[in-house]
Short mmCIF file of C-alpha atoms in Angstrom, two decimals:
data_model
loop_
_atom_site.label_atom_id
_atom_site.label_comp_id
_atom_site.label_asym_id
_atom_site.label_seq_id
_atom_site.Cartn_x
_atom_site.Cartn_y
_atom_site.Cartn_z
CA MET A 124 0.00 0.00 0.00
CA THR A 125 1.41 3.38 -0.98
CA LYS A 126 2.08 6.09 1.56
CA GLY A 127 -1.01 8.01 0.44
CA LYS A 128 -3.23 5.00 0.74
CA THR A 129 -1.69 4.17 4.15
CA ASP A 130 -2.39 7.68 5.41
CA LEU A 131 -5.98 7.43 4.18
CA ALA A 132 -6.43 4.03 5.85
CA ASN A 133 -5.05 5.40 9.13
CA ALA A 134 -7.33 8.44 8.90
CA LEU A 135 -10.35 6.23 8.34
CA LEU A 136 -9.31 4.02 11.26
CA GLU A 137 -9.04 7.06 13.56
CA GLN A 138 -12.46 8.35 12.54
CA HIS A 139 -13.99 4.91 12.95
CA VAL A 140 -12.48 4.58 16.46
CA LYS A 141 -13.84 8.00 17.43
CA HIS A 142 -17.27 7.07 16.10
CA GLU A 143 -17.36 3.84 18.10
CA LEU A 144 -16.14 5.51 21.28
CA ALA A 145 -18.79 8.21 20.96
CA SER A 146 -21.49 5.57 20.58
CA LEU A 147 -20.33 3.80 23.76
CA LYS A 148 -21.06 6.70 26.05
CA GLY A 149 -24.01 8.18 27.91
CA ALA A 150 -27.47 8.18 26.34
CA LYS A 151 -26.22 6.67 23.07
CA LEU A 152 -24.79 3.66 24.87
CA ARG A 153 -27.98 3.13 26.86
CA ARG A 154 -30.14 3.33 23.73
CA PHE A 155 -27.84 0.84 22.01
CA LEU A 156 -28.01 -1.62 24.92
CA GLU A 157 -31.76 -1.20 25.26
CA THR A 158 -32.18 -1.96 21.55
CA GLU A 159 -29.98 -5.04 21.84
CA VAL A 160 -31.86 -6.28 24.91
CA ASP A 161 -35.14 -5.94 22.99
CA GLU A 162 -33.63 -7.82 20.06
CA LEU A 163 -32.34 -10.62 22.27
CA PHE A 164 -35.70 -11.01 24.00
CA ASP A 165 -37.39 -11.18 20.61
CA TYR A 166 -35.04 -14.00 19.63
CA ALA A 167 -35.64 -15.65 23.03
CA GLY A 168 -39.29 -15.88 22.06
CA ALA A 169 -38.42 -18.03 19.06
CA ILE A 170 -35.25 -19.96 19.94
CA THR A 171 -35.66 -23.05 22.14
CA LEU A 172 -33.42 -23.97 25.02
CA ASN A 173 -32.31 -27.16 23.25
CA ARG A 174 -31.10 -25.12 20.30
CA LEU A 175 -28.91 -22.96 22.52
CA THR A 176 -27.47 -25.68 24.71
CA SER A 177 -28.01 -29.22 25.98
CA ALA A 178 -28.19 -31.03 29.29
CA GLU A 179 -24.75 -32.53 28.65
CA GLN A 180 -23.23 -29.12 27.97
CA VAL A 181 -24.64 -27.77 31.23
CA MET A 182 -23.39 -30.85 33.09
CA GLY A 183 -20.00 -30.23 31.48
CA VAL A 184 -19.95 -26.73 32.98
CA ILE A 185 -20.89 -28.14 36.38
CA GLN A 186 -18.20 -30.81 36.05
CA ARG A 187 -15.49 -28.31 35.12
CA ILE A 188 -16.40 -25.39 37.37
CA VAL A 189 -18.20 -26.89 40.36
CA ILE A 190 -16.72 -30.37 40.69
CA ASN A 191 -13.20 -30.35 39.24
CA MET A 192 -12.01 -26.76 39.46
CA GLU A 193 -9.03 -26.33 41.79
CA LEU A 194 -9.87 -23.79 44.46
CA ASP A 195 -7.20 -21.56 45.94
CA ALA A 196 -6.11 -22.29 49.48
CA GLY A 197 -6.92 -18.70 50.41
CA ILE A 198 -10.67 -19.24 49.94
CA PRO A 199 -11.38 -20.82 53.36
CA GLU A 200 -9.25 -18.13 55.05
CA LEU A 201 -11.15 -15.37 53.28
CA ALA A 202 -14.49 -17.06 54.05
CA ALA A 203 -13.53 -17.34 57.71
CA GLU A 204 -12.62 -13.65 57.83
CA MET A 205 -15.91 -12.71 56.20
CA ALA A 206 -17.83 -14.90 58.64
CA THR A 207 -16.06 -13.19 61.53
CA GLU A 208 -16.99 -9.79 60.16
CA VAL A 209 -20.62 -10.89 59.89
CA LEU A 210 -20.55 -12.26 63.44
CA ASN A 211 -19.19 -8.97 64.80
CA ALA A 212 -21.23 -6.62 62.62
CA PRO A 213 -23.30 -3.95 64.47
CA VAL A 214 -26.47 -5.32 62.88
CA GLN A 215 -26.12 -8.40 65.12
CA ARG A 216 -26.77 -6.20 68.16
CA THR A 217 -29.77 -4.39 66.72
CA SER A 218 -31.58 -7.21 64.91
CA ARG A 219 -33.95 -9.47 66.80
CA LEU A 220 -34.94 -12.95 65.77
CA ARG A 221 -38.49 -11.80 64.99
CA ASP A 222 -37.05 -9.25 62.50
CA ILE A 223 -35.65 -12.13 60.46
CA ILE A 224 -38.32 -14.80 60.89
CA THR A 225 -41.83 -13.80 61.88
CA ARG A 226 -43.97 -15.82 64.25
CA GLU A 227 -46.26 -16.67 61.35
CA GLN A 228 -43.35 -18.05 59.34
CA ALA A 229 -42.09 -20.06 62.30
CA THR A 230 -45.58 -21.47 62.79
CA GLY A 231 -45.73 -22.42 59.12
CA PHE A 232 -42.41 -24.29 59.31
CA LEU A 233 -43.58 -26.04 62.47
CA GLU A 234 -46.88 -27.13 60.94
CA GLU A 235 -45.07 -28.58 57.95
CA ALA A 236 -42.65 -30.41 60.25
CA LEU A 237 -45.54 -31.85 62.25
CA GLU A 238 -46.85 -33.42 59.07
CA LEU A 239 -43.75 -35.65 59.07
CA ARG A 240 -45.18 -37.95 61.74
CA GLN A 241 -43.86 -41.13 60.13
CA GLN A 242 -40.32 -39.71 59.98
CA ARG A 243 -40.58 -38.59 63.61
CA GLU A 244 -41.64 -42.03 64.78
CA ARG A 245 -38.85 -43.65 62.76
CA VAL A 246 -36.25 -41.36 64.36
CA ILE A 247 -37.55 -42.21 67.84
CA SER A 248 -37.45 -45.92 67.01
CA GLU A 249 -33.89 -45.72 65.68
CA ILE A 250 -32.71 -43.80 68.74
CA MET A 251 -34.31 -46.34 71.08
CA ALA A 252 -32.68 -49.23 69.22
CA HIS A 253 -29.19 -47.73 69.34
CA PRO A 254 -26.78 -49.64 71.65
CA VAL A 255 -25.54 -46.42 73.26
CA TYR A 256 -29.08 -45.45 74.25
CA GLN A 257 -29.76 -48.93 75.61
CA GLU A 258 -26.56 -48.79 77.67
CA LEU A 259 -27.63 -45.38 78.96
CA VAL A 260 -31.04 -46.72 80.00
CA SER A 261 -29.41 -49.69 81.69
CA ASN A 262 -27.08 -47.49 83.74
CA VAL A 263 -29.81 -45.00 84.65
CA VAL A 264 -32.14 -47.75 85.87
CA TYR A 265 -29.31 -49.43 87.80
CA GLN A 266 -28.24 -46.24 89.55
CA GLY A 267 -31.86 -45.37 90.29
CA VAL A 268 -32.56 -48.74 91.91
CA VAL A 269 -29.34 -48.66 93.97
CA ASN A 270 -30.02 -45.13 95.19
CA TYR A 271 -33.56 -46.09 96.05
CA LEU A 272 -32.46 -49.15 98.05
CA TYR A 273 -29.92 -47.30 100.12
CA GLU A 274 -31.18 -43.74 100.35
CA ASP A 275 -34.55 -42.77 98.90
CA ASN A 276 -37.04 -45.50 99.82
CA LEU A 277 -39.79 -44.96 102.38
CA ILE A 278 -38.19 -47.18 105.07
CA THR A 279 -34.85 -45.39 105.16
CA LYS A 280 -36.63 -42.04 105.17
CA SER A 281 -39.15 -42.99 107.88
CA VAL A 282 -36.97 -44.99 110.28
CA PRO A 283 -33.89 -43.13 111.53
CA GLY A 284 -30.67 -45.09 111.17
CA VAL A 285 -31.97 -47.72 108.75
CA GLY A 286 -30.15 -46.21 105.77
CA SER A 287 -26.87 -46.09 107.69
CA MET A 288 -27.33 -49.66 108.85
CA MET A 289 -27.97 -50.84 105.28
CA LYS A 290 -24.81 -49.09 104.06
CA PHE A 291 -22.85 -50.55 106.99
CA GLY A 292 -24.18 -54.03 106.14
CA LYS A 293 -23.17 -53.53 102.52
CA ARG A 294 -19.61 -52.62 103.51
CA MET A 295 -19.34 -55.60 105.90
CA ALA A 296 -20.64 -57.98 103.23
CA ASN A 297 -18.09 -56.69 100.74
CA ARG A 298 -15.33 -57.31 103.25
CA ALA A 299 -16.54 -60.84 103.92
CA VAL A 300 -17.09 -61.63 100.24
CA PRO A 301 -14.78 -59.46 98.11
CA GLY A 302 -16.29 -58.54 94.77
CA LEU A 303 -19.87 -58.90 95.99
CA ASP A 304 -20.68 -55.41 94.67
CA GLU A 305 -19.34 -56.28 91.23
CA THR A 306 -21.24 -59.57 91.17
CA PHE A 307 -24.47 -57.86 92.16
CA GLU A 308 -23.97 -55.15 89.56
CA ARG A 309 -23.15 -57.66 86.82
CA ARG A 310 -26.16 -59.85 87.59
CA PHE A 311 -28.49 -56.92 87.98
CA LYS A 312 -27.37 -55.43 84.67
CA ALA A 313 -27.72 -58.84 83.03
CA TRP A 314 -31.32 -58.90 84.24
CA LEU A 315 -31.76 -55.37 82.91
CA SER A 316 -30.37 -56.47 79.56
CA ASP A 317 -32.99 -59.19 79.33
CA SER A 318 -35.68 -56.72 80.34
CA LEU A 319 -34.54 -53.92 78.04
CA PRO A 320 -36.60 -54.84 74.96
CA GLY A 321 -39.78 -54.48 76.98
CA LEU A 322 -38.55 -51.25 78.60
CA ILE A 323 -37.55 -49.81 75.23
CA SER A 324 -40.84 -50.78 73.63
CA ARG A 325 -42.84 -49.15 76.43
CA SER A 326 -40.58 -46.07 76.28
CA GLU A 327 -41.11 -45.78 72.53
CA GLN A 328 -44.87 -46.07 72.94
CA PHE A 329 -44.77 -43.45 75.69
CA LEU A 330 -42.73 -41.00 73.59
CA ASN A 331 -44.91 -41.44 70.52
CA LYS A 332 -47.94 -40.73 72.66
CA ALA A 333 -46.35 -37.94 74.71
CA LEU A 334 -44.83 -36.20 71.69
CA SER A 335 -48.20 -35.54 70.15
CA ASP A 336 -48.63 -32.78 67.59
CA GLU A 337 -50.30 -30.60 70.19
CA GLU A 338 -47.55 -31.12 72.77
CA LEU A 339 -44.81 -30.44 70.26
CA ARG A 340 -46.62 -27.39 68.92
CA ASP A 341 -47.04 -25.92 72.40
CA SER A 342 -43.44 -26.69 73.39
CA VAL A 343 -41.84 -25.31 70.24
CA MET A 344 -43.94 -22.15 70.24
CA ALA A 345 -43.17 -21.60 73.93
CA VAL A 346 -39.47 -21.73 73.05
CA TRP A 347 -40.07 -19.39 70.12
CA VAL A 348 -41.86 -16.84 72.31
CA SER A 349 -38.92 -16.89 74.71
CA LEU A 350 -36.43 -16.28 71.89
CA GLU A 351 -38.11 -13.99 69.36
CA ASP A 352 -37.26 -10.78 71.23
CA ARG A 353 -33.60 -11.68 71.72
CA THR A 354 -30.99 -10.14 69.46
CA ILE A 355 -28.96 -12.26 67.08
CA GLU A 356 -25.87 -11.38 69.11
CA GLU A 357 -27.50 -12.86 72.23
CA LEU A 358 -28.46 -16.01 70.36
CA HIS A 359 -24.92 -16.77 69.20
CA GLU A 360 -23.38 -15.73 72.53
CA GLY A 361 -20.48 -17.99 73.37
CA LEU A 362 -19.55 -18.62 69.74
CA GLY A 363 -16.18 -16.92 69.45
CA ASP A 364 -14.27 -15.88 66.34
CA ILE A 365 -11.96 -18.89 66.53
CA GLN A 366 -14.79 -21.40 66.81
CA LEU A 367 -16.65 -19.75 63.93
CA GLN A 368 -13.56 -19.87 61.72
CA GLU A 369 -13.06 -23.53 62.55
CA PHE A 370 -16.66 -24.26 61.54
CA VAL A 371 -16.13 -22.41 58.25
CA VAL A 372 -12.98 -24.41 57.51
CA LEU A 373 -14.78 -27.67 58.35
CA GLY A 374 -17.66 -26.67 56.08
CA TYR A 375 -15.23 -25.83 53.27
CA GLU A 376 -13.42 -29.16 53.63
CA PHE A 377 -16.77 -30.95 53.61
CA TRP A 378 -17.74 -29.16 50.39
CA LEU A 379 -14.46 -30.12 48.69
CA GLN A 380 -15.16 -33.78 49.48
CA PHE A 381 -18.92 -33.68 48.90
CA ARG A 382 -18.71 -32.14 45.42
CA GLN A 383 -16.60 -35.12 44.29
CA THR A 384 -19.18 -37.72 45.32
CA ALA A 385 -21.41 -39.59 42.92
CA TYR A 386 -24.33 -38.44 45.05
CA PHE A 387 -23.71 -34.77 44.27
CA GLU A 388 -23.28 -35.43 40.56
CA GLY A 389 -26.44 -37.54 40.54
CA CYS A 390 -28.45 -34.78 42.22
CA ALA A 391 -27.09 -32.14 39.83
CA ARG A 392 -27.87 -34.33 36.81
CA ALA A 393 -31.41 -34.96 38.04
CA VAL A 394 -32.04 -31.21 38.30
CA VAL A 395 -30.50 -30.38 34.91
CA GLU A 396 -32.28 -33.18 33.07
CA HIS A 397 -35.62 -32.24 34.60
CA LEU A 398 -35.06 -28.62 33.60
CA PHE A 399 -34.54 -29.69 29.98
CA THR A 400 -37.55 -32.00 30.15
CA LEU A 401 -39.68 -29.02 31.18
CA TYR A 402 -38.18 -26.29 28.98
CA GLY A 403 -35.90 -27.94 26.40
CA ASP A 404 -38.38 -27.71 23.54
CA LYS A 405 -39.86 -24.40 24.62
CA PRO A 406 -38.67 -20.88 23.72
CA VAL A 407 -36.02 -19.59 26.11
CA ILE A 408 -38.30 -16.72 27.09
CA GLU A 409 -40.59 -19.17 28.90
CA LEU A 410 -37.72 -20.24 31.16
CA LEU A 411 -36.78 -16.60 31.74
CA ALA A 412 -40.38 -15.79 32.65
CA ALA A 413 -40.48 -18.75 35.04
CA VAL A 414 -37.57 -17.31 37.02
CA GLY A 415 -38.91 -13.75 36.82
CA VAL A 416 -36.48 -12.27 34.29
CA ASP A 417 -37.92 -9.81 31.75
CA ARG A 418 -36.72 -6.75 29.83
CA ASP A 419 -37.27 -4.41 32.77
CA VAL A 420 -35.21 -6.61 35.10
CA VAL A 421 -32.33 -6.75 32.62
CA MET A 422 -32.39 -3.01 31.91
CA ALA A 423 -32.43 -2.23 35.62
CA GLU A 424 -29.15 -4.15 35.97
CA VAL A 425 -27.77 -2.46 32.86
CA ASP A 426 -28.40 0.94 34.45
CA ALA A 427 -27.11 -0.08 37.87
CA TYR A 428 -24.05 -2.06 36.84
CA ALA A 429 -23.21 -2.32 33.13
CA LEU A 430 -23.16 1.41 32.34
CA PRO A 431 -20.90 2.40 35.28
CA VAL A 432 -18.48 -0.45 34.47
CA ILE A 433 -18.30 0.55 30.81
CA ASP A 434 -17.62 4.16 31.88
CA VAL A 435 -14.64 2.98 33.95
CA LEU A 436 -13.31 0.85 31.09
CA ARG A 437 -13.58 3.82 28.73
CA GLU A 438 -11.79 6.14 31.20
CA GLU A 439 -8.99 3.59 31.61
CA GLY A 440 -8.50 3.36 27.85
CA TYR A 441 -9.58 -0.26 27.55
CA LEU A 442 -12.49 0.45 25.20
CA GLU A 443 -10.35 2.41 22.76
CA ALA A 444 -7.67 -0.27 22.79
CA LEU A 445 -10.32 -2.93 22.23
CA ILE A 446 -11.85 -1.06 19.30
CA ARG A 447 -8.41 -0.56 17.74
CA ARG A 448 -7.60 -4.25 18.11
CA ARG A 449 -10.84 -5.11 16.34
CA LEU A 450 -10.65 -2.50 13.53
CA ALA A 451 -6.95 -2.07 12.76
CA PRO A 452 -6.51 -5.48 11.06
CA PHE A 453 -9.28 -4.61 8.60
CA TYR A 454 -7.80 -1.23 7.63
CA LYS A 455 -4.44 -2.93 7.08
CA SER A 456 -5.96 -5.80 5.12
CA ALA A 457 -5.78 -6.53 1.40
CA ALA A 458 -9.54 -5.94 1.11
CA ALA A 459 -9.20 -2.41 2.47
CA ARG A 460 -6.18 -1.78 0.25
CA LYS A 461 -8.14 -2.91 -2.79
CA LEU A 462 -11.08 -0.63 -1.94
CA LEU A 463 -8.80 2.34 -1.43
CA GLN A 464 -7.08 1.68 -4.75
CA GLN A 465 -10.47 1.64 -6.52
CA GLU A 466 -11.27 5.02 -4.96
CA SER A 467 -8.11 6.44 -6.45
#
């Protein structure tokens, strides 16, 4: 390209850059974005979700970003710091529990929970059948019987000195027959072990009857009434910064492990596949409407976020550099050279 043609190409490039920069500013930029949003929503009314993407593509994004992406070691530290700031924020001292969850909402959650009667009974049954609970019951009954025999029964309370005499007799018997206490305890607990199934069954029946919907409702709401006027700071009293940070780290470590499980992937796949079953063959605008996104919502975010960001990028020179990177190759191309030669 001759020097004259090169100068003309450069002049055209400069004017084109100025034109583009002027259009990416103020009212012109907003009108341009508004027009493009309208155009995109028009296309969303005709293009189906399946045409834009597929369930496997979405699962690929989840696999790459959510499941496999290496997360920086600084994330849990930053999360712990943020949690500490939240814990110590002034709003914790001024906000009461009722400001966050109303009594009506708490009642609604409770009523839904009370509908899970079968799950409640299953939990009670599983707790009762647990060996640790059975050992606890055995020890409690044993200690109760022993205390009753030597201290709390009607005879030792009514007749002075009887309790002391029984304890004295117990000590003398242990001296005469070493290990008598251990033998008695072993045999008594063996008897308890044989009797436990009946005790557990009666306990389970008692709890299922005692923990009626009405009893639970009254108990939970009584607790709620006692707590709803307390501040959030009072409710988490005793939870220090160190403990909170440790919980955050534990939660982060759990997430790193949990996201790698087949269970997590299976749940994610179930959600994605169901989404495509519902909306795959429908225009994208139906999915947008289902989640409450329309032109006004998008333009509100354009005004609040996109326009200020573009202003900063223009002030920093990024927009001009971007436009030059896009346009300069054309004005230096053979096609542009040919057009300029025709003009001459």
